[in-house]
Amino acid sequence: MKELARRSLGPAALLAFLGTMVLGLFVTPRDEVQGNLARLLYIHPAEAWIALYVGFGSATIASILYLWPRTRSAGMDVAAEASVEVSLIFILLTLLTGSLWGRPAWGVWWVWDARLTSTAVLGVLALGYLALRRATDDPQLRARRSAVMAILSAVNVPIVHFSVLWWKTLHQGATVFNPGLKLKVHGIMAETMLLSFVAFTLVFAWLVRERYRFGMTRVQRQDEVLAEAVANRQQEGIHS
Amino acid sequence: MNLAAELHDVIVAPSGFPVLSGLTLEVQVGECLLLEGANGAGKTSALRLLGGLSTVISGHGQILGVDIATGDRREIRRRVGWLGHEGSFYDELTVEENLTYACRLTQRPRASIADAIERVGLGDRRATRTGLLSAGQHRRVALAWLLILRPRLWLLDEPFAALDATARALLHEILRDATQAGASIVMSSHEKNLEFATAPRRVTLLGGRAAS
Amino acid sequence: MLVAAKDLRIELRSRVLLWQVVPFGVMALMLTGLAMGPNSQNAANLAPGMFYLVLLFVVILTVSRAFAIESPVGTSQSTKMLGLDPAGVFLGKASAIFLQLLLVGSVLLLGAATLLHIAAGVVLHALPSVVLALGGLAITGTLYGALTSGISGTTTLLPVLALPAFAPLLIAGERAFTSVALHQSGLRWLLLLILVPVVYTAVGILLYGVVEE
């Protein structure tokens, strides 16, 4: 059973993704106001959901588990790194699709919306996390510090979100969401959107798992290299 | 068993290089142990491990009753005394301020500071900024701190480097007093034929292990 | 507190803050004035924001200086050998940075008031929010300073990691300042300025030991 679940994750992700594409591109109707632009609805919210909640959520949980002495293992560190890396891709996609929609809908590529801003800040934090990892040689030090960084980021993002939200609402009366642009989501559109959430979650899970397997292989390889190095080091004494 | 520290097959590899490749070592209470070996043989790494500064990859043992794998390394650090290569004080503070700071942080009485400074021969330098002292004088400050700390395990990394004849004699004297008071000493040196007041037990390190 | 006293004493002796950080801040303020053009009408409106922007860079400098004094190999090793309580070290470091920022911050505030034409009454009323913001910056700065200390690329990594965390403080500080100028209630911004340091202090007390190891 477990084996079946393991094997079917990739195909399931692909299938759900293809399903979303077919429904989103060919089956669902054009929106009355926004036309084909509304089809971004079938990818953008799902990407944002992964980027803001699933991705960083799992990275934070893995980091906490790493710092908790009883659950500490190299696997948790690798899992956290894998989640942040994959999240970064989703963050970039979210920003990209958001801009693509924003340009025709709002007339600009960027607006100072709370969600948009916190997504961008999250992107910078994810980059910072990966930069921190690359600046540290010692694996234990790296694992500990990046776990702290992930937790700090998880604390920071909601604060950024709410401060930008307040910042907007207090001083710029009209919101960017023109009521006339409001989408009516119903019927097949709602079902497609729901499928897109499932699809992107599966894609995320599959990517993280593959990245995790790669990371674990690297950890194993490092262990082998270390064992070899220990043997060499012991020889040092005997031959000299 | 009367052991201040024992290590069995310990491997330590910060940044992937095994500086210690299976070190086994026992330190008796009240003994003076001299670690010998070429540069890069693992002497400083062994001292760092005994000082609770390294993460152990494999192996087991204890240092002053604290388990090296599962114990709190901060606890080890609190119990041992360390004398390293580097000047280990804040350059901008004077000798006396540095020692006072360390005393107050570790909640030790400050009464012994003046005596310790006098004993290491820095009486006329107590108000000098540490940054202006020579390497040998830095050593003496660190030594004064050990006199105040009175640790049960002394870890000395190349303690005789940069010391003049008087300072060497002083160090010998201090070490003898310490062992007589029941403290254990582990020190490293790459100088062969060191003259010792107390004959130390010698262990040679080779490739990150004790040579048999 | 001992840690803080030690840091301040070192600062008093070396005068890095006075001779390097303060002049940098003043010059940066002048540059913002110059960057806004010769007949900028809204210089006064932008002033609080400019003041905070310059302040953030000054905070980065102050924090990296505070961790630079700990970073010589021997010093960090012997401090470690004392086996100190990490939460105490964190609070001590943060308070020393806070006091230093109070000093630099007041010079910058005076500078901003003069160079960017902020009314004296507004500056006085904005003072509590500025002090709170400095507290928040000191605490978050200390955390990120410790996170990046002792590894390669510290000087460039610190701003990358810390600036996103400073963003809410910048927003809240600037808004609180401007609402004073516009005679509006800035209460919610003050709350945010209190909330952020509280949250980060809690995180710092919990996690500083992990970082320091």
XYZ file of C-alpha atoms in Angstrom, chain B residues 18-93:
76
model
C 38.139 14.282 10.224
C 40.505 16.186 12.497
C 40.084 13.380 15.007
C 39.790 9.937 13.447
C 38.963 7.692 16.368
C 40.720 9.142 19.394
C 40.910 7.056 22.551
C 42.315 8.812 25.587
C 42.026 8.668 29.340
C 42.902 11.503 31.697
C 43.439 10.523 35.344
C 42.501 12.877 38.129
C 45.558 14.855 39.202
C 47.754 13.850 36.297
C 49.587 15.968 33.792
C 49.222 14.683 30.244
C 51.335 15.950 27.386
C 50.013 15.557 23.834
C 52.829 15.395 21.315
C 52.800 15.141 17.558
C 53.522 16.949 14.333
C 51.549 19.932 13.077
C 48.067 18.804 12.071
C 48.225 15.601 14.089
C 45.115 16.650 16.000
C 46.518 18.096 19.225
C 44.466 21.273 19.243
C 41.417 19.364 18.040
C 41.762 16.955 20.953
C 41.946 19.888 23.358
C 38.926 21.535 21.745
C 37.005 18.311 22.123
C 37.975 18.093 25.806
C 36.849 21.705 26.158
C 33.358 20.924 24.885
C 33.839 22.930 21.720
C 33.312 20.205 19.111
C 30.401 18.174 17.901
C 31.125 14.468 18.130
C 30.213 12.415 15.055
C 30.806 9.037 16.581
C 32.420 7.530 19.656
C 31.611 7.960 23.329
C 33.063 9.152 26.586
C 32.732 11.710 29.351
C 34.476 14.878 30.439
C 34.253 15.757 34.132
C 31.151 13.615 34.340
C 29.389 15.136 31.316
C 28.643 12.734 28.461
C 30.286 13.989 25.263
C 27.508 12.818 22.952
C 24.340 13.536 24.902
C 25.410 15.964 27.624
C 25.232 19.749 27.622
C 28.484 21.002 26.159
C 27.958 24.339 27.823
C 28.306 22.513 31.128
C 31.691 21.089 30.073
C 32.873 24.536 29.069
C 31.902 25.934 32.421
C 34.001 23.326 34.208
C 37.246 23.330 32.249
C 39.923 25.999 31.971
C 41.305 26.894 28.562
C 44.532 28.520 27.427
C 44.701 28.890 23.655
C 47.020 30.214 20.990
C 45.081 33.367 20.435
C 44.727 36.361 22.641
C 41.375 35.532 24.119
C 40.316 38.825 25.624
C 38.739 42.030 24.430
C 41.459 44.304 23.083
C 39.772 47.520 24.170
C 39.446 46.503 27.802
